């Protein structure tokens, strides 16, 4: 057991990130451009109604949300959120009907209670020429009233579906973690002082929100949602929406792999891993139910590597899967605290790169790695994704995003085994590679950070 009385058990407000902040269940195609704006719009609708009976509402989208918002379904997300729907609860199969009704009637029922006129182009405006200073993913909501001043709210979608109002810093909380950590070095130090694993540290901190049984149930629900997403993706057919005419490939690949024989054939292992990542991100691109892990655009990496553990590794267990996700979460916390998981700030290194780093750590932990080996695996996973740009063709989370998840999953497995073959000692620390990612993201030109203004987005014609 961990001893909260230990001097290393500090309580820092900035460290109060939990599993539920990192892993959430929502809909595709983007955590920052779909899930975040939907949450922001729903929260605004609720707050606007609390202040009276609005006669009209409007939303302006800025920066990356404006430039790639249509391809990322930000317009749909705002409509759904203003109408009172939330990403974790809305039925993906009902979205098209809900949105088409709003558009046809040019009216939405704000928060599910107050009917207001809503005409896109007048009440939902894409400010493609403006970035707000606090964050590239900015929104401005306004509610008007018959007998009072308008209510205005600026909200930022900061990555992974998380939103903040007013500025770009997450709000402080009163939750006190028994073993707060803000760096990889601190994480390793706590583990060494307490003689416990990284997964144990995260589990102890989660007790600030819920008991162990509830934490296990939450982790199991994440694992089940990831697995279900893989299975749905393996059944999906046809073209993905958006106009690129991208054909879903997972179903055909799944059938070919089944026909080739037992999964025990070593030559098939990476084909299966690629399939599982492909299936999740095709489902995400189609607007299906996914787990932000840590984002939607990188949602296929962790599920694919977790299923690799459960399918190909010796004696996998439910406890091992929980260790995997708890450990991966610890690494994700560090990226959120010390850099960002938003492609609009970091490029794709902040999404697929972070997911690769998390998955590598999780797999290494599930296979019995020491804390030092886990930290090494996470470092390797990111080191070889540094500089990865976000340049989606047509502003859609399809090319190169879907295949990029297969690459991230394969790299994560490779990173885990490289670390397991060592003793945990290495030249580049996880903290150093996270700081390098942050600096690289700051130096990266905005056209390579989810704006569809550079790279593949302009060098490949979107038909």
Coordinates of C-alpha atoms in Angstrom, one line a residue:
X1 CA 0.0 0.0 0.0
X2 CA 1.1 3.6 -0.6
X3 CA 1.6 5.8 2.4
X4 CA 0.2 9.3 2.0
X5 CA 2.2 10.4 5.0
X6 CA 5.4 10.0 3.0
X7 CA 7.1 13.4 2.3
X8 CA 6.9 12.7 -1.4
X9 CA 3.1 12.6 -1.2
X10 CA 2.4 16.2 -2.2
X11 CA -0.8 17.9 -3.1
X12 CA -0.6 20.2 -6.1
X13 CA -3.7 21.8 -7.7
X14 CA -2.2 21.6 -11.2
X15 CA -1.8 17.8 -10.8
X16 CA -5.5 17.0 -10.3
X17 CA -6.0 15.3 -13.6
X18 CA -7.9 12.0 -13.4
X19 CA -8.7 9.0 -15.6
X20 CA -12.1 10.6 -16.4
X21 CA -10.4 13.7 -17.7
X22 CA -8.1 11.8 -20.0
X23 CA -10.3 8.9 -21.2
X24 CA -13.9 9.8 -22.2
X25 CA -16.5 8.1 -24.4
X26 CA -17.9 10.3 -27.2
X27 CA -18.4 10.4 -30.9
X28 CA -16.2 11.1 -33.9
X29 CA -14.5 12.4 -35.7
X30 CA -12.5 14.8 -33.4
X31 CA -12.1 15.3 -29.7
X32 CA -11.0 18.9 -30.0
X33 CA -13.2 19.8 -33.0
X34 CA -16.3 17.7 -32.3
X35 CA -16.4 16.5 -28.7
X36 CA -15.1 19.8 -27.1
X37 CA -17.3 22.1 -29.1
X38 CA -20.4 20.0 -28.4
X39 CA -19.6 20.1 -24.6
X40 CA -19.0 23.8 -24.8
X41 CA -22.3 24.5 -26.7
X42 CA -24.2 22.3 -24.2
X43 CA -22.7 24.1 -21.2
X44 CA -23.4 27.5 -22.8
X45 CA -27.0 26.5 -23.5
X46 CA -27.5 25.5 -19.9
X47 CA -25.9 28.7 -18.6
X48 CA -27.9 30.9 -21.0
X49 CA -31.2 29.4 -19.9
X50 CA -30.2 29.8 -16.2
X51 CA -30.0 33.6 -16.9
X52 CA -33.5 33.9 -18.5
X53 CA -35.3 33.0 -21.7
X54 CA -33.1 33.6 -24.7
X55 CA -34.6 35.0 -27.9
X56 CA -31.6 34.2 -30.0
X57 CA -28.1 32.6 -29.8
X58 CA -25.1 32.6 -31.9
X59 CA -21.6 31.0 -32.1
X60 CA -18.4 32.1 -33.8
X61 CA -15.6 29.7 -34.4
X62 CA -12.0 30.9 -34.7
X63 CA -8.6 29.5 -35.8
X64 CA -8.3 25.8 -36.3
X65 CA -12.0 25.3 -35.4
X66 CA -12.9 27.6 -38.3
X67 CA -10.4 26.4 -40.8
X68 CA -11.0 22.6 -40.5
X69 CA -14.3 22.7 -38.6
X70 CA -16.5 21.6 -41.4
X71 CA -14.4 18.6 -42.1
X72 CA -14.3 17.8 -38.4
X73 CA -18.0 18.2 -38.0
X74 CA -17.7 21.2 -35.7
X75 CA -20.8 22.8 -37.1
X76 CA -22.8 19.6 -36.4
X77 CA -21.3 19.4 -32.9
X78 CA -22.4 23.0 -32.1
X79 CA -25.9 22.3 -33.3
X80 CA -26.1 19.2 -31.2
X81 CA -24.7 20.8 -28.1
X82 CA -26.9 23.9 -28.3
X83 CA -29.8 21.5 -28.6
X84 CA -28.8 19.9 -25.3
X85 CA -27.0 16.8 -26.5
X86 CA -23.7 15.6 -25.0
X87 CA -21.1 13.5 -26.8
X88 CA -21.2 10.7 -24.2
X89 CA -24.9 10.3 -24.5
X90 CA -26.1 11.2 -28.0
X91 CA -26.9 8.3 -30.3
X92 CA -24.6 8.4 -33.3
X93 CA -27.3 6.9 -35.5
X94 CA -29.7 9.8 -34.6
X95 CA -27.3 12.6 -35.3
X96 CA -28.1 13.0 -39.0
X97 CA -31.9 13.3 -38.2
X98 CA -31.4 15.7 -35.4
X99 CA -29.2 18.0 -37.4
X100 CA -31.3 17.9 -40.6
X101 CA -34.4 18.8 -38.6
X102 CA -32.7 21.9 -37.2
X103 CA -31.5 22.9 -40.6
X104 CA -34.8 22.4 -42.3
X105 CA -36.8 24.2 -39.6
X106 CA -34.1 26.8 -39.0
X107 CA -35.0 26.5 -35.3
X108 CA -33.3 24.7 -32.5
X109 CA -34.6 24.0 -29.0
X110 CA -31.9 25.5 -26.8
X111 CA -30.9 23.0 -24.1
X112 CA -33.9 21.0 -25.1
X113 CA -36.2 23.7 -23.5
X114 CA -36.3 27.0 -25.4
X115 CA -37.0 27.3 -29.1
X116 CA -34.8 29.9 -30.8
X117 CA -34.2 30.7 -34.5
X118 CA -31.0 29.3 -35.9
X119 CA -29.8 29.9 -39.4
X120 CA -26.3 28.8 -40.2
X121 CA -24.3 31.5 -41.7
X122 CA -26.0 34.0 -39.5
X123 CA -26.0 32.3 -36.1
X124 CA -23.0 30.0 -36.7
X125 CA -20.1 31.8 -38.2
X126 CA -16.6 30.5 -39.3
X127 CA -14.0 33.2 -38.7
X128 CA -11.3 31.6 -40.8
X129 CA -9.1 34.7 -40.8
X130 CA -8.9 35.1 -37.0
X131 CA -7.1 33.3 -34.2
X132 CA -8.0 34.2 -30.6
X133 CA -4.9 34.8 -28.5
X134 CA -5.5 32.2 -25.8
X135 CA -5.7 29.0 -27.9
X136 CA -6.1 28.1 -31.6
X137 CA -9.4 26.4 -30.9
X138 CA -11.6 29.3 -29.8
X139 CA -15.3 29.8 -29.7
X140 CA -17.5 32.8 -28.8
X141 CA -21.1 32.2 -27.8
X142 CA -23.7 34.9 -27.3
X143 CA -27.3 34.7 -26.0
X144 CA -29.7 37.6 -26.5
X145 CA -32.7 38.4 -24.2
X146 CA -35.8 40.6 -24.7
X147 CA -35.3 42.6 -21.5
X148 CA -31.7 42.2 -20.4
X149 CA -28.1 42.5 -21.6
X150 CA -26.7 39.7 -23.8
X151 CA -24.7 36.9 -22.2
X152 CA -21.3 36.2 -23.8
X153 CA -18.9 33.4 -23.3
X154 CA -15.5 32.6 -24.8
X155 CA -14.6 28.9 -24.6
X156 CA -11.5 27.0 -25.8
X157 CA -11.3 23.4 -26.8
X158 CA -7.8 22.5 -25.5
X159 CA -7.5 18.9 -26.6
X160 CA -9.0 15.5 -25.8
X161 CA -12.5 16.9 -25.5
X162 CA -11.5 19.2 -22.6
X163 CA -12.8 22.7 -22.6
X164 CA -12.1 25.8 -20.5
X165 CA -13.9 29.1 -20.4
X166 CA -12.3 32.6 -20.5
X167 CA -8.7 31.6 -20.8
X168 CA -6.7 28.5 -21.8
X169 CA -5.6 27.4 -18.4
X170 CA -7.7 24.5 -16.9
X171 CA -9.6 25.6 -13.8
X172 CA -8.2 24.8 -10.4
X173 CA -9.9 22.2 -8.2
X174 CA -10.1 21.4 -4.6
X175 CA -9.3 17.7 -5.2
X176 CA -6.2 16.7 -3.3
X177 CA -4.2 13.8 -4.7
X178 CA -2.1 11.8 -2.2
X179 CA 0.7 11.3 -4.8
X180 CA 0.7 14.3 -7.1
X181 CA 3.4 14.3 -9.8
X182 CA 4.2 16.8 -12.5
X183 CA 7.1 15.1 -14.2
X184 CA 8.4 11.7 -15.2
X185 CA 11.3 12.2 -12.7
X186 CA 8.8 12.8 -9.9
X187 CA 6.7 9.8 -11.0
X188 CA 9.7 7.5 -10.8
X189 CA 10.8 9.0 -7.4
X190 CA 7.3 8.3 -5.9
X191 CA 7.4 4.8 -7.2
X192 CA 10.9 4.2 -5.8
X193 CA 10.1 5.7 -2.4
X194 CA 6.9 3.8 -2.0
X195 CA 8.1 0.6 -3.7
X196 CA 5.1 0.4 -6.0
X197 CA 4.3 0.5 -9.7
X198 CA 3.2 3.5 -11.8
X199 CA -0.3 1.8 -12.0
X200 CA -0.5 1.7 -8.2
X201 CA 0.3 5.4 -8.0
X202 CA -2.5 6.3 -10.4
X203 CA -4.9 4.0 -8.7
X204 CA -4.1 5.6 -5.3
X205 CA -4.7 9.0 -6.8
X206 CA -8.0 7.9 -8.3
X207 CA -9.3 7.3 -4.8
X208 CA -9.7 11.1 -4.5
X209 CA -12.7 10.6 -6.8
X210 CA -14.0 7.1 -6.2
X211 CA -13.2 3.8 -4.5
X212 CA -11.2 1.0 -6.1
X213 CA -14.2 -1.0 -7.2
X214 CA -15.6 2.0 -9.0
X215 CA -12.3 2.7 -10.6
X216 CA -12.1 -0.8 -11.8
X217 CA -15.6 -0.6 -13.2
X218 CA -14.7 2.6 -15.0
X219 CA -11.5 1.1 -16.5
X220 CA -13.4 -2.0 -17.6
X221 CA -16.0 0.3 -19.3
X222 CA -13.3 2.0 -21.2
X223 CA -11.8 -1.3 -22.2
X224 CA -15.2 -2.6 -23.3
X225 CA -15.9 0.6 -25.3
X226 CA -12.6 0.3 -27.1
X227 CA -13.2 -3.3 -27.9
X228 CA -16.7 -2.7 -29.2
X229 CA -15.4 0.1 -31.4
X230 CA -12.9 -2.3 -33.0
X231 CA -15.6 -4.8 -33.6
X232 CA -18.0 -2.2 -35.1
X233 CA -15.2 -0.9 -37.3
X234 CA -14.5 -4.4 -38.6
X235 CA -18.1 -4.6 -39.8
X236 CA -18.4 -1.2 -41.3
X237 CA -18.8 -0.9 -45.1
X238 CA -18.9 1.8 -47.8
X239 CA -17.3 5.2 -48.1
X240 CA -16.5 7.6 -45.3
X241 CA -18.4 10.9 -45.2
X242 CA -16.9 14.1 -46.3
X243 CA -16.3 13.9 -50.1
X244 CA -12.9 12.3 -50.3
X245 CA -14.5 9.0 -51.3
X246 CA -12.3 7.1 -48.9
X247 CA -13.4 3.5 -48.8
X248 CA -13.6 1.7 -45.5
X249 CA -11.0 -1.1 -45.6
X250 CA -11.2 -2.8 -42.2
X251 CA -14.0 -5.2 -43.0
X252 CA -12.3 -6.6 -46.1
X253 CA -8.9 -6.8 -44.3
X254 CA -10.6 -8.6 -41.4
X255 CA -12.1 -11.1 -43.7
X256 CA -8.8 -11.7 -45.5
X257 CA -7.0 -12.2 -42.2
X258 CA -9.6 -14.7 -40.9
X259 CA -9.2 -16.6 -44.1
X260 CA -5.4 -16.8 -43.7
X261 CA -5.7 -18.9 -40.6
X262 CA -4.7 -18.9 -36.9
X263 CA -3.6 -15.7 -35.3
X264 CA -0.6 -17.6 -33.9
X265 CA 1.2 -17.2 -37.2
X266 CA 3.9 -14.7 -36.3
X267 CA 3.7 -13.1 -39.7
X268 CA 0.1 -12.0 -39.1
X269 CA 0.6 -10.2 -35.8
X270 CA 1.3 -6.7 -37.2
X271 CA -1.5 -7.2 -39.8
X272 CA -3.9 -7.8 -37.0
X273 CA -2.7 -4.8 -35.0
X274 CA -2.9 -2.6 -38.0
X275 CA -6.5 -3.8 -38.7
X276 CA -7.6 -3.0 -35.1
X277 CA -6.2 0.5 -35.3
X278 CA -7.7 1.0 -38.8
X279 CA -11.1 -0.2 -37.6
X280 CA -11.3 2.3 -34.7
X281 CA -10.3 5.3 -36.8
X282 CA -12.6 4.4 -39.6
X283 CA -15.4 4.3 -37.1
X284 CA -14.2 7.6 -35.7
X285 CA -14.2 9.2 -39.2
X286 CA -17.7 7.9 -39.7
X287 CA -18.9 9.7 -36.5
X288 CA -19.2 6.6 -34.5
X289 CA -18.8 6.0 -30.7
X290 CA -15.1 6.0 -29.7
X291 CA -12.9 6.6 -26.6
X292 CA -10.7 9.6 -26.6
X293 CA -7.4 8.0 -26.0
X294 CA -6.2 10.6 -25.5
X295 CA -7.9 12.2 -28.5
X296 CA -10.3 11.0 -31.2
X297 CA -7.8 11.5 -34.0
X298 CA -5.4 9.1 -32.2
X299 CA -8.2 6.9 -30.8
X300 CA -7.0 3.7 -32.5
X301 CA -3.5 3.3 -31.1
X302 CA -4.3 2.3 -27.5
X303 CA -7.2 0.0 -28.3
X304 CA -5.1 -1.8 -31.0
X305 CA -2.1 -2.3 -28.6
X306 CA -4.4 -3.4 -25.8
X307 CA -6.0 -6.0 -28.0
X308 CA -2.5 -7.1 -29.0
X309 CA -1.8 -7.7 -25.4
X310 CA -5.1 -9.6 -24.9
X311 CA -4.7 -11.7 -28.1
X312 CA -1.0 -12.4 -28.6
X313 CA 0.7 -12.1 -25.3
X314 CA 1.1 -15.0 -22.9
X315 CA -1.5 -15.3 -20.1
X316 CA -3.3 -11.9 -20.5
X317 CA -5.6 -11.0 -17.6
X318 CA -8.3 -8.4 -16.8
X319 CA -5.9 -7.1 -14.1
X320 CA -3.2 -6.7 -16.8
X321 CA -5.6 -4.7 -19.0
X322 CA -6.3 -2.4 -16.0
X323 CA -2.5 -2.0 -15.4
X324 CA -2.1 -1.2 -19.1
X325 CA -4.7 1.6 -19.0
X326 CA -3.7 3.0 -15.6
X327 CA -0.1 3.2 -16.7
X328 CA -0.9 4.7 -20.0
X329 CA -3.0 7.3 -18.2
X330 CA 0.0 8.4 -16.0
X331 CA 2.0 9.1 -19.2
X332 CA -0.9 11.0 -20.7
X333 CA -1.2 13.1 -17.6
X334 CA 2.4 14.2 -18.1
X335 CA 1.8 15.3 -21.7
X336 CA -1.3 17.3 -20.7
X337 CA 0.5 19.0 -17.8
X338 CA 3.9 19.7 -19.5
X339 CA 2.9 20.3 -23.1
X340 CA -0.5 19.6 -24.9
X341 CA -2.4 16.9 -26.6
X342 CA -4.0 19.3 -29.0
X343 CA -2.9 19.0 -32.7
X344 CA -3.9 22.6 -33.1
X345 CA -1.0 23.4 -30.8
X346 CA 1.5 20.5 -31.2
X347 CA 0.7 19.0 -34.6
X348 CA 0.0 15.3 -34.8
X349 CA 3.0 14.5 -32.5
X350 CA 0.6 15.7 -29.8
X351 CA -2.0 13.2 -30.7
X352 CA -0.7 10.0 -32.4
X353 CA 2.7 10.6 -30.8
X354 CA 1.3 10.9 -27.4
X355 CA -1.0 7.9 -27.9
X356 CA 2.0 5.9 -29.1
X357 CA 4.0 6.9 -26.0
X358 CA 1.0 6.0 -23.7
X359 CA 0.4 2.7 -25.4
X360 CA 4.1 1.7 -25.2
X361 CA 4.2 2.4 -21.5
X362 CA 0.9 0.5 -20.9
X363 CA 2.1 -2.5 -22.8
X364 CA 5.4 -2.6 -21.1
X365 CA 3.6 -2.4 -17.7
X366 CA 1.2 -5.2 -18.6
X367 CA 4.2 -7.4 -19.5
X368 CA 5.8 -6.8 -16.2
X369 CA 8.3 -4.0 -16.8
X370 CA 9.9 -2.0 -14.1
X371 CA 9.0 1.6 -13.6
X372 CA 12.3 2.6 -15.3
X373 CA 11.5 0.4 -18.3
X374 CA 8.0 1.9 -18.5
X375 CA 9.4 5.4 -18.6
X376 CA 11.9 4.3 -21.2
X377 CA 9.1 2.8 -23.4
X378 CA 7.1 6.0 -23.2
X379 CA 10.2 8.0 -24.1
X380 CA 10.9 5.8 -27.1
X381 CA 7.3 6.0 -28.3
X382 CA 7.5 9.8 -28.5
X383 CA 11.1 10.2 -29.6
X384 CA 10.3 8.7 -33.0
X385 CA 7.2 10.7 -33.5
X386 CA 8.8 14.1 -32.9
X387 CA 7.9 16.7 -35.6
X388 CA 4.8 14.8 -36.8
X389 CA 2.6 17.4 -38.5
X390 CA -1.2 17.6 -38.6
X391 CA -2.2 18.3 -42.3
X392 CA -5.5 16.6 -42.9
X393 CA -6.6 16.6 -46.5
X394 CA -9.9 18.4 -46.9
X395 CA -9.9 19.1 -43.2
X396 CA -11.1 15.6 -42.6
X397 CA -9.9 13.1 -40.0
X398 CA -9.1 10.6 -42.7
X399 CA -5.9 11.1 -44.7
X400 CA -3.3 10.7 -43.3
X401 CA -5.0 10.3 -39.9
X402 CA -6.4 6.8 -40.2
X403 CA -3.3 5.0 -41.4
X404 CA -1.2 7.1 -39.0
X405 CA -2.8 5.3 -36.1
X406 CA -1.7 1.9 -37.5
X407 CA 1.9 3.3 -37.6
X408 CA 1.5 4.6 -34.0
X409 CA 0.3 1.2 -32.8
X410 CA 3.2 -0.7 -34.4
X411 CA 5.7 1.8 -33.0
X412 CA 4.3 1.5 -29.6
X413 CA 4.7 -2.3 -29.5
X414 CA 8.3 -1.9 -30.8
X415 CA 9.0 0.7 -28.2
X416 CA 7.7 -1.5 -25.4
X417 CA 9.9 -4.5 -26.4
X418 CA 13.0 -2.3 -26.9
X419 CA 12.5 -1.0 -23.3
X420 CA 11.9 -4.5 -21.9
X421 CA 15.2 -5.7 -23.4
X422 CA 17.0 -3.0 -21.5
X423 CA 17.4 -2.3 -17.8
X424 CA 15.6 1.1 -17.9
X425 CA 18.7 3.2 -18.2
X426 CA 18.8 5.5 -21.3
X427 CA 20.2 8.8 -22.5
X428 CA 17.0 10.8 -23.2
X429 CA 14.5 11.1 -20.4
X430 CA 10.7 11.2 -20.8
X431 CA 10.7 14.7 -19.4
X432 CA 13.3 15.8 -22.0
X433 CA 11.3 14.3 -24.9
X434 CA 8.1 15.9 -23.7
X435 CA 9.8 19.3 -23.5
X436 CA 11.3 18.7 -26.9
X437 CA 7.8 17.9 -28.3
X438 CA 6.5 21.1 -26.7
X439 CA 9.3 23.2 -28.2
X440 CA 8.8 21.6 -31.6
X441 CA 5.1 22.3 -31.5
X442 CA 5.7 25.9 -30.7
X443 CA 8.2 26.2 -33.5
X444 CA 6.0 24.4 -36.0
X445 CA 4.3 26.8 -38.4
X446 CA 0.5 27.0 -38.0
X447 CA -0.2 25.7 -41.4
X448 CA 1.1 22.3 -40.2
X449 CA -1.1 22.3 -37.0
X450 CA -4.7 21.2 -38.0
X451 CA -5.4 24.2 -40.2
X452 CA -5.3 22.2 -43.6
X453 CA -3.2 25.0 -45.0
X454 CA 0.0 23.1 -45.6
X455 CA 1.6 19.7 -46.2
X456 CA -0.6 16.9 -47.7
X457 CA -3.7 19.2 -47.3
X458 CA -2.4 21.5 -50.1
X459 CA -0.2 19.1 -52.1
X460 CA -2.9 16.5 -52.7
X461 CA -6.1 17.6 -54.5
X462 CA -9.2 16.9 -52.5
X463 CA -11.7 15.7 -55.0

